[in-house]
Amino acid sequence: MAVTRDDVARLAGVSSATVSYVINDGPRPVSKETRSKVLQAIEQLCYQPNVMAQSLRRQRTNTVGLVFTTIERHLTHPYFVDLLTSVGEECAKHSFDLLLSPCTDRALEQSIYERMVGGRRVDGIVFTGVRHNDFRISYLKEQECPFVTLGRPEDGEDVCYIDVDGTQGTDEAVQHLVDLGWRHIAYIGLSAELICADDRLAGYRRALERSGLAYDPALVANVHTTEEAGHQAMARFLALDEPPDAVLASSDELALGAMNAAQEQGLVVGQDIGVIGFDDIPSAAYCQPPLTTIRQPMYEIGTRLCRMLIQIIKGEEPEERQVVLP
């Protein structure tokens, strides 16, 4: 026989209405002690609320949407796996589902958002890779759909986000290379449409200036985030009349491609040329030689982003709205 809400109420010693308030995050305040009793009774009885009925009453789907652009990074990439895992686990903690929609063609991207949001398939959206003049921000605001972003939007946009301090990260990376004695440092950056690409380039330029080193546009490349692109950029740098003696790459894939290109030219990485990456993907520790890299706490970011979004969906003031992590 199925366990009912009344069964939970009897075991917890509270009214059925109180059980409903706890399950549905209702407007009536419930003490921590009472809430704890109800949750213990739910667990003890293995009670499963009628999710469909709850959603109809709330006009919610209890689903978070995550649209991930796979044009540059494959779904199996550690960056994405950490983000997906952490968002999914945080959703589960709050009895939410995660709807994932990979985008393999930029021309179809808007239709994916329209299908998710216009079709009322999700209560809110997490998206990554904030761009200049990003249509996603204006569209989701227009639709009054809650959303959070991995990355800061344009100046002045009132958006909930979590980002890493890319400027400080690349500044520290360049300083590390300078401290090791490298002086002619190239930079392989991200696609110029991304706002974080500006932040990371700013850190590179700031560190050069502080160290008294000249900024040379010939030693800067903005490319897609693939090992092949890193290889091609490094090959171009090494063909210059004055090739660099070190390179900073804005992702570990780019750095691994750059290392490979240098090794093909007979250079010993770490002795003849310095290389440093950004992300700290697992394979960075196992290439030869192991890659020096700036770490992004992707799992933590995903957890906090999802928690922030669910609070907004529930009509609560988020504990944090705009966060920049070191």
mmCIF file of C-alpha atoms in Angstrom:
data_model
loop_
_atom_site.group_PDB
_atom_site.id
_atom_site.type_symbol
_atom_site.label_atom_id
_atom_site.label_comp_id
_atom_site.label_asym_id
_atom_site.label_seq_id
_atom_site.Cartn_x
_atom_site.Cartn_y
_atom_site.Cartn_z
ATOM 1 C CA MET A 1 0.000 0.000 0.000
ATOM 2 C CA ALA A 2 1.392 3.420 -0.980
ATOM 3 C CA VAL A 3 2.636 5.736 1.764
ATOM 4 C CA THR A 4 0.577 8.946 1.974
ATOM 5 C CA ARG A 5 1.240 12.429 3.252
ATOM 6 C CA ASP A 6 -1.067 11.672 6.206
ATOM 7 C CA ASP A 7 1.194 8.735 7.137
ATOM 8 C CA VAL A 8 4.184 11.091 7.215
ATOM 9 C CA ALA A 9 2.201 13.596 9.316
ATOM 10 C CA ARG A 10 1.237 10.932 11.882
ATOM 11 C CA LEU A 11 4.797 9.683 12.253
ATOM 12 C CA ALA A 12 6.207 13.199 12.570
ATOM 13 C CA GLY A 13 3.449 14.309 14.952
ATOM 14 C CA VAL A 14 2.404 17.249 12.793
ATOM 15 C CA SER A 15 -0.498 18.171 10.550
ATOM 16 C CA SER A 16 -0.749 17.101 6.925
ATOM 17 C CA ALA A 17 -0.624 20.785 5.987
ATOM 18 C CA THR A 18 2.741 21.151 7.734
ATOM 19 C CA VAL A 19 4.101 18.237 5.726
ATOM 20 C CA SER A 20 2.878 19.996 2.591
ATOM 21 C CA TYR A 21 4.614 23.241 3.604
ATOM 22 C CA VAL A 22 7.904 21.392 4.106
ATOM 23 C CA ILE A 23 7.690 19.465 0.825
ATOM 24 C CA ASN A 24 6.543 22.425 -1.265
ATOM 25 C CA ASP A 25 8.595 25.170 0.426
ATOM 26 C CA GLY A 26 5.294 26.833 1.279
ATOM 27 C CA PRO A 27 4.845 30.382 2.515
ATOM 28 C CA ARG A 28 4.156 29.437 6.147
ATOM 29 C CA PRO A 29 7.355 29.366 8.237
ATOM 30 C CA VAL A 30 8.257 25.971 9.692
ATOM 31 C CA SER A 31 10.745 25.649 12.543
ATOM 32 C CA LYS A 32 13.998 23.789 11.982
ATOM 33 C CA GLU A 33 12.961 21.182 14.566
ATOM 34 C CA THR A 34 9.609 20.521 12.867
ATOM 35 C CA ARG A 35 11.188 20.452 9.420
ATOM 36 C CA SER A 36 13.738 17.937 10.661
ATOM 37 C CA LYS A 37 10.986 15.667 12.063
ATOM 38 C CA VAL A 38 9.089 15.763 8.779
ATOM 39 C CA LEU A 39 12.194 15.015 6.691
ATOM 40 C CA GLN A 40 13.123 12.128 9.005
ATOM 41 C CA ALA A 41 9.603 10.685 8.678
ATOM 42 C CA ILE A 42 9.762 11.011 4.885
ATOM 43 C CA GLU A 43 13.062 9.156 4.823
ATOM 44 C CA GLN A 44 11.896 6.473 7.283
ATOM 45 C CA LEU A 45 8.703 5.780 5.308
ATOM 46 C CA CYS A 46 10.382 6.174 1.898
ATOM 47 C CA TYR A 47 7.628 8.613 0.965
ATOM 48 C CA GLN A 48 7.643 9.801 -2.670
ATOM 49 C CA PRO A 49 5.689 13.057 -3.265
ATOM 50 C CA ASN A 50 3.549 13.288 -6.385
ATOM 51 C CA VAL A 51 5.954 15.400 -8.414
ATOM 52 C CA MET A 52 3.493 15.961 -11.264
ATOM 53 C CA ALA A 53 0.817 17.310 -8.917
ATOM 54 C CA GLN A 54 3.378 19.524 -7.185
ATOM 55 C CA SER A 55 4.525 20.944 -10.500
ATOM 56 C CA LEU A 56 0.965 21.729 -11.583
ATOM 57 C CA ARG A 57 0.234 23.548 -8.342
ATOM 58 C CA ARG A 58 3.449 25.551 -8.533
ATOM 59 C CA GLN A 59 3.380 25.898 -12.316
ATOM 60 C CA ARG A 60 6.935 24.585 -12.175
ATOM 61 C CA THR A 61 8.653 21.700 -13.875
ATOM 62 C CA ASN A 62 11.344 21.242 -11.203
ATOM 63 C CA THR A 63 13.827 21.075 -14.061
ATOM 64 C CA VAL A 64 16.984 23.070 -14.716
ATOM 65 C CA GLY A 65 18.221 23.476 -18.283
ATOM 66 C CA LEU A 66 21.888 23.401 -19.217
ATOM 67 C CA VAL A 67 22.795 24.317 -22.799
ATOM 68 C CA PHE A 68 26.395 23.480 -23.572
ATOM 69 C CA THR A 69 28.076 24.588 -26.776
ATOM 70 C CA THR A 70 30.140 21.672 -28.064
ATOM 71 C CA ILE A 71 31.585 23.515 -31.044
ATOM 72 C CA GLU A 72 34.895 23.988 -29.255
ATOM 73 C CA ARG A 73 34.848 21.463 -26.414
ATOM 74 C CA HIS A 74 33.600 17.882 -26.650
ATOM 75 C CA LEU A 75 31.098 16.500 -24.140
ATOM 76 C CA THR A 76 33.773 14.205 -22.698
ATOM 77 C CA HIS A 77 36.073 17.116 -21.871
ATOM 78 C CA PRO A 78 36.942 17.250 -18.130
ATOM 79 C CA TYR A 79 35.847 20.897 -17.987
ATOM 80 C CA PHE A 80 32.344 19.888 -19.030
ATOM 81 C CA VAL A 81 32.229 16.643 -17.024
ATOM 82 C CA ASP A 82 32.981 18.466 -13.754
ATOM 83 C CA LEU A 83 30.372 21.131 -14.516
ATOM 84 C CA LEU A 84 27.700 18.614 -15.551
ATOM 85 C CA THR A 85 28.347 16.369 -12.554
ATOM 86 C CA SER A 86 28.223 19.168 -9.998
ATOM 87 C CA VAL A 87 25.094 20.798 -11.471
ATOM 88 C CA GLY A 88 23.364 17.414 -11.698
ATOM 89 C CA GLU A 89 24.221 16.462 -8.126
ATOM 90 C CA GLU A 90 23.064 19.829 -6.760
ATOM 91 C CA CYS A 91 19.793 19.492 -8.709
ATOM 92 C CA ALA A 92 19.207 16.084 -7.151
ATOM 93 C CA LYS A 93 19.718 17.480 -3.635
ATOM 94 C CA HIS A 94 16.800 19.853 -4.244
ATOM 95 C CA SER A 95 14.584 17.293 -6.059
ATOM 96 C CA PHE A 96 15.177 18.960 -9.420
ATOM 97 C CA ASP A 97 15.971 17.265 -12.715
ATOM 98 C CA LEU A 98 18.589 18.410 -15.213
ATOM 99 C CA LEU A 99 17.760 18.782 -18.896
ATOM 100 C CA LEU A 100 20.936 18.847 -20.979
ATOM 101 C CA SER A 101 20.922 20.146 -24.531
ATOM 102 C CA PRO A 102 24.270 20.119 -26.373
ATOM 103 C CA CYS A 103 24.569 22.709 -29.137
ATOM 104 C CA THR A 104 26.702 21.581 -32.063
ATOM 105 C CA ASP A 105 25.732 24.353 -34.473
ATOM 106 C CA ARG A 106 25.695 28.019 -33.484
ATOM 107 C CA ALA A 107 22.958 28.711 -36.064
ATOM 108 C CA LEU A 108 20.609 26.432 -34.112
ATOM 109 C CA GLU A 109 21.443 27.825 -30.689
ATOM 110 C CA GLN A 110 18.571 30.287 -30.360
ATOM 111 C CA SER A 111 16.037 27.639 -31.342
ATOM 112 C CA ILE A 112 17.306 25.436 -28.498
ATOM 113 C CA TYR A 113 16.614 28.184 -25.978
ATOM 114 C CA GLU A 114 13.233 28.912 -27.515
ATOM 115 C CA ARG A 115 12.292 25.242 -27.304
ATOM 116 C CA MET A 116 13.397 24.965 -23.667
ATOM 117 C CA VAL A 117 11.967 28.244 -22.427
ATOM 118 C CA GLY A 118 9.046 28.861 -24.794
ATOM 119 C CA GLY A 119 7.923 25.270 -24.373
ATOM 120 C CA ARG A 120 8.041 25.652 -20.569
ATOM 121 C CA ARG A 121 10.282 22.603 -20.323
ATOM 122 C CA VAL A 122 12.523 24.153 -17.654
ATOM 123 C CA ASP A 123 12.222 26.539 -14.705
ATOM 124 C CA GLY A 124 15.601 28.125 -15.285
ATOM 125 C CA ILE A 125 18.796 27.978 -17.322
ATOM 126 C CA VAL A 126 22.529 27.646 -16.639
ATOM 127 C CA PHE A 127 24.746 28.721 -19.496
ATOM 128 C CA THR A 128 28.459 29.129 -20.049
ATOM 129 C CA GLY A 129 30.853 31.104 -22.215
ATOM 130 C CA VAL A 130 29.333 34.601 -21.967
ATOM 131 C CA ARG A 131 29.923 36.590 -25.159
ATOM 132 C CA HIS A 132 29.878 40.205 -26.218
ATOM 133 C CA ASN A 133 26.314 41.289 -27.107
ATOM 134 C CA ASP A 134 25.085 37.901 -25.905
ATOM 135 C CA PHE A 135 21.561 37.289 -27.244
ATOM 136 C CA ARG A 136 20.944 34.716 -24.497
ATOM 137 C CA ILE A 137 20.911 37.360 -21.774
ATOM 138 C CA SER A 138 18.439 39.644 -23.549
ATOM 139 C CA TYR A 139 16.233 36.709 -24.607
ATOM 140 C CA LEU A 140 16.007 35.146 -21.139
ATOM 141 C CA LYS A 141 15.330 38.510 -19.526
ATOM 142 C CA GLU A 142 12.591 39.192 -22.067
ATOM 143 C CA GLN A 143 11.035 35.793 -21.316
ATOM 144 C CA GLU A 144 11.386 36.404 -17.566
ATOM 145 C CA CYS A 145 13.152 33.063 -17.296
ATOM 146 C CA PRO A 146 15.530 32.716 -14.331
ATOM 147 C CA PHE A 147 19.128 32.099 -15.377
ATOM 148 C CA VAL A 148 22.687 32.151 -14.102
ATOM 149 C CA THR A 149 25.915 32.323 -16.071
ATOM 150 C CA LEU A 150 29.375 30.868 -15.822
ATOM 151 C CA GLY A 151 31.266 34.037 -16.641
ATOM 152 C CA ARG A 152 30.654 37.755 -16.227
ATOM 153 C CA PRO A 153 28.455 39.575 -18.746
ATOM 154 C CA GLU A 154 29.042 43.012 -20.260
ATOM 155 C CA ASP A 155 29.602 45.882 -17.829
ATOM 156 C CA GLY A 156 26.435 47.013 -16.143
ATOM 157 C CA GLU A 157 24.371 43.884 -16.797
ATOM 158 C CA ASP A 158 22.394 42.884 -13.694
ATOM 159 C CA VAL A 159 22.949 39.147 -13.997
ATOM 160 C CA CYS A 160 23.670 36.435 -11.445
ATOM 161 C CA TYR A 161 27.005 34.803 -12.255
ATOM 162 C CA ILE A 162 30.073 33.009 -10.988
ATOM 163 C CA ASP A 163 33.396 33.583 -12.673
ATOM 164 C CA VAL A 164 37.071 32.995 -12.051
ATOM 165 C CA ASP A 165 39.491 35.907 -11.959
ATOM 166 C CA GLY A 166 41.013 35.299 -15.376
ATOM 167 C CA THR A 167 42.969 38.551 -15.273
ATOM 168 C CA GLN A 168 44.710 37.611 -12.051
ATOM 169 C CA GLY A 169 45.232 34.050 -13.285
ATOM 170 C CA THR A 170 47.061 35.008 -16.470
ATOM 171 C CA ASP A 171 48.961 37.745 -14.615
ATOM 172 C CA GLU A 172 50.280 35.150 -12.159
ATOM 173 C CA ALA A 173 51.079 32.748 -15.001
ATOM 174 C CA VAL A 174 53.189 35.338 -16.834
ATOM 175 C CA GLN A 175 54.906 36.318 -13.589
ATOM 176 C CA HIS A 176 55.779 32.666 -13.009
ATOM 177 C CA LEU A 177 57.401 32.478 -16.455
ATOM 178 C CA VAL A 178 59.279 35.733 -15.844
ATOM 179 C CA ASP A 179 60.511 34.467 -12.478
ATOM 180 C CA LEU A 180 61.938 31.417 -14.272
ATOM 181 C CA GLY A 181 63.908 33.679 -16.613
ATOM 182 C CA TRP A 182 61.767 33.697 -19.751
ATOM 183 C CA ARG A 183 61.500 37.107 -21.419
ATOM 184 C CA HIS A 184 59.902 36.724 -24.883
ATOM 185 C CA ILE A 185 56.501 35.361 -23.917
ATOM 186 C CA ALA A 186 53.764 34.554 -26.445
ATOM 187 C CA TYR A 187 50.059 34.220 -25.665
ATOM 188 C CA ILE A 188 47.459 31.856 -27.138
ATOM 189 C CA GLY A 189 44.081 33.267 -26.143
ATOM 190 C CA LEU A 190 40.464 32.181 -26.417
ATOM 191 C CA SER A 191 38.021 33.181 -29.135
ATOM 192 C CA ALA A 192 37.694 36.983 -29.178
ATOM 193 C CA GLU A 193 33.870 36.808 -28.905
ATOM 194 C CA LEU A 194 34.177 35.585 -25.305
ATOM 195 C CA ILE A 195 34.289 38.208 -22.567
ATOM 196 C CA CYS A 196 36.665 36.054 -20.513
ATOM 197 C CA ALA A 197 39.129 36.267 -23.426
ATOM 198 C CA ASP A 198 39.420 40.020 -22.750
ATOM 199 C CA ASP A 199 39.979 39.410 -19.043
ATOM 200 C CA ARG A 200 42.766 36.917 -19.620
ATOM 201 C CA LEU A 201 44.478 39.043 -22.255
ATOM 202 C CA ALA A 202 44.380 41.974 -19.821
ATOM 203 C CA GLY A 203 46.257 39.908 -17.234
ATOM 204 C CA TYR A 204 48.899 38.920 -19.775
ATOM 205 C CA ARG A 205 49.447 42.548 -20.795
ATOM 206 C CA ARG A 206 49.475 43.781 -17.198
ATOM 207 C CA ALA A 207 52.178 41.312 -16.180
ATOM 208 C CA LEU A 208 54.318 42.158 -19.211
ATOM 209 C CA GLU A 209 54.109 45.868 -18.454
ATOM 210 C CA ARG A 210 54.939 45.376 -14.779
ATOM 211 C CA SER A 211 57.977 43.302 -15.763
ATOM 212 C CA GLY A 212 59.183 45.870 -18.294
ATOM 213 C CA LEU A 213 58.518 43.561 -21.252
ATOM 214 C CA ALA A 214 57.122 44.835 -24.544
ATOM 215 C CA TYR A 215 53.696 43.735 -25.811
ATOM 216 C CA ASP A 216 54.042 42.371 -29.342
ATOM 217 C CA PRO A 217 50.795 41.667 -31.286
ATOM 218 C CA ALA A 218 52.719 39.167 -33.419
ATOM 219 C CA LEU A 219 53.038 36.989 -30.308
ATOM 220 C CA VAL A 220 49.274 36.922 -29.614
ATOM 221 C CA ALA A 221 46.715 34.569 -31.187
ATOM 222 C CA ASN A 222 42.985 34.226 -30.448
ATOM 223 C CA VAL A 223 41.801 30.770 -31.447
ATOM 224 C CA HIS A 224 39.212 28.061 -30.780
ATOM 225 C CA THR A 225 39.874 25.858 -27.770
ATOM 226 C CA THR A 226 41.417 22.741 -29.325
ATOM 227 C CA GLU A 227 44.819 21.077 -29.252
ATOM 228 C CA GLU A 228 45.030 21.509 -33.035
ATOM 229 C CA ALA A 229 44.547 25.276 -32.699
ATOM 230 C CA GLY A 230 47.255 25.423 -30.031
ATOM 231 C CA HIS A 231 49.594 23.430 -32.266
ATOM 232 C CA GLN A 232 48.966 25.733 -35.241
ATOM 233 C CA ALA A 233 49.435 28.902 -33.161
ATOM 234 C CA MET A 234 52.727 27.666 -31.724
ATOM 235 C CA ALA A 235 53.966 26.609 -35.159
ATOM 236 C CA ARG A 236 53.316 30.170 -36.399
ATOM 237 C CA PHE A 237 55.148 31.661 -33.422
ATOM 238 C CA LEU A 238 58.171 29.407 -33.932
ATOM 239 C CA ALA A 239 58.364 30.424 -37.604
ATOM 240 C CA LEU A 240 58.854 34.109 -36.666
ATOM 241 C CA ASP A 241 62.260 35.745 -37.118
ATOM 242 C CA GLU A 242 62.278 36.226 -33.334
ATOM 243 C CA PRO A 243 60.328 33.263 -31.942
ATOM 244 C CA PRO A 244 59.167 33.275 -28.316
ATOM 245 C CA ASP A 245 61.070 31.550 -25.545
ATOM 246 C CA ALA A 246 57.842 30.823 -23.624
ATOM 247 C CA VAL A 247 54.092 30.674 -24.215
ATOM 248 C CA LEU A 248 51.039 31.093 -22.028
ATOM 249 C CA ALA A 249 47.915 29.312 -23.313
ATOM 250 C CA SER A 250 44.372 30.123 -22.127
ATOM 251 C CA SER A 251 43.413 26.456 -21.875
ATOM 252 C CA ASP A 252 45.269 23.237 -21.250
ATOM 253 C CA GLU A 253 44.239 21.839 -24.651
ATOM 254 C CA LEU A 254 45.889 24.825 -26.313
ATOM 255 C CA ALA A 255 48.971 24.350 -24.142
ATOM 256 C CA LEU A 256 49.221 20.640 -24.973
ATOM 257 C CA GLY A 257 49.004 21.422 -28.669
ATOM 258 C CA ALA A 258 51.686 24.088 -28.250
ATOM 259 C CA MET A 259 53.956 21.639 -26.426
ATOM 260 C CA ASN A 260 53.580 19.138 -29.237
ATOM 261 C CA ALA A 261 54.486 21.732 -31.872
ATOM 262 C CA ALA A 262 57.573 22.763 -29.902
ATOM 263 C CA GLN A 263 58.689 19.158 -29.479
ATOM 264 C CA GLU A 264 58.272 18.561 -33.215
ATOM 265 C CA GLN A 265 60.813 21.358 -33.728
ATOM 266 C CA GLY A 266 63.264 19.524 -31.450
ATOM 267 C CA LEU A 267 62.750 21.883 -28.500
ATOM 268 C CA VAL A 268 62.802 20.548 -24.944
ATOM 269 C CA VAL A 269 59.835 21.995 -23.058
ATOM 270 C CA GLY A 270 60.975 23.416 -19.751
ATOM 271 C CA GLN A 271 64.538 23.896 -20.961
ATOM 272 C CA ASP A 272 64.430 25.443 -24.443
ATOM 273 C CA ILE A 273 60.935 26.888 -24.119
ATOM 274 C CA GLY A 274 58.484 27.473 -21.274
ATOM 275 C CA VAL A 275 54.800 26.494 -21.534
ATOM 276 C CA ILE A 276 51.951 27.121 -19.094
ATOM 277 C CA GLY A 277 48.224 26.343 -19.445
ATOM 278 C CA PHE A 278 44.906 27.241 -17.834
ATOM 279 C CA ASP A 279 42.211 24.893 -16.355
ATOM 280 C CA ASP A 280 44.178 22.032 -14.721
ATOM 281 C CA ILE A 281 42.539 19.154 -16.578
ATOM 282 C CA PRO A 282 43.648 15.684 -15.322
ATOM 283 C CA SER A 283 45.795 14.907 -18.393
ATOM 284 C CA ALA A 284 47.939 17.977 -17.668
ATOM 285 C CA ALA A 285 49.670 16.007 -14.906
ATOM 286 C CA TYR A 286 50.495 13.032 -17.136
ATOM 287 C CA CYS A 287 51.870 14.537 -20.337
ATOM 288 C CA GLN A 288 55.641 14.723 -20.852
ATOM 289 C CA PRO A 289 56.752 16.866 -19.233
ATOM 290 C CA PRO A 290 53.812 17.479 -16.856
ATOM 291 C CA LEU A 291 52.109 20.768 -17.710
ATOM 292 C CA THR A 292 52.252 23.755 -15.382
ATOM 293 C CA THR A 293 48.722 25.188 -15.302
ATOM 294 C CA ILE A 294 46.318 27.572 -13.564
ATOM 295 C CA ARG A 295 43.475 25.684 -11.853
ATOM 296 C CA GLN A 296 39.769 26.487 -12.279
ATOM 297 C CA PRO A 297 37.550 24.957 -9.536
ATOM 298 C CA MET A 298 34.882 23.786 -11.996
ATOM 299 C CA TYR A 299 33.109 21.391 -9.640
ATOM 300 C CA GLU A 300 32.686 24.090 -6.990
ATOM 301 C CA ILE A 301 31.506 26.559 -9.629
ATOM 302 C CA GLY A 302 28.827 24.186 -10.926
ATOM 303 C CA THR A 303 27.519 23.457 -7.434
ATOM 304 C CA ARG A 304 27.260 27.116 -6.489
ATOM 305 C CA LEU A 305 25.718 28.121 -9.827
ATOM 306 C CA CYS A 306 22.974 25.523 -9.534
ATOM 307 C CA ARG A 307 22.244 26.420 -5.905
ATOM 308 C CA MET A 308 21.973 30.083 -6.889
ATOM 309 C CA LEU A 309 19.569 29.290 -9.737
ATOM 310 C CA ILE A 310 17.281 27.091 -7.632
ATOM 311 C CA GLN A 311 17.008 29.832 -5.020
ATOM 312 C CA ILE A 312 15.934 32.280 -7.734
ATOM 313 C CA ILE A 313 13.411 29.775 -9.129
ATOM 314 C CA LYS A 314 11.886 29.393 -5.675
ATOM 315 C CA GLY A 315 11.522 33.144 -5.351
ATOM 316 C CA GLU A 316 14.236 33.421 -2.717
ATOM 317 C CA GLU A 317 17.014 35.977 -2.600
ATOM 318 C CA PRO A 318 20.199 34.117 -3.583
ATOM 319 C CA GLU A 319 22.872 33.860 -0.922
ATOM 320 C CA GLU A 320 25.269 35.176 -3.546
ATOM 321 C CA ARG A 321 24.553 36.964 -6.815
ATOM 322 C CA GLN A 322 27.858 37.897 -8.431
ATOM 323 C CA VAL A 323 30.937 35.938 -7.451
ATOM 324 C CA VAL A 324 34.514 36.096 -8.751
ATOM 325 C CA LEU A 325 36.707 33.236 -7.514
ATOM 326 C CA PRO A 326 40.505 33.395 -7.332
#
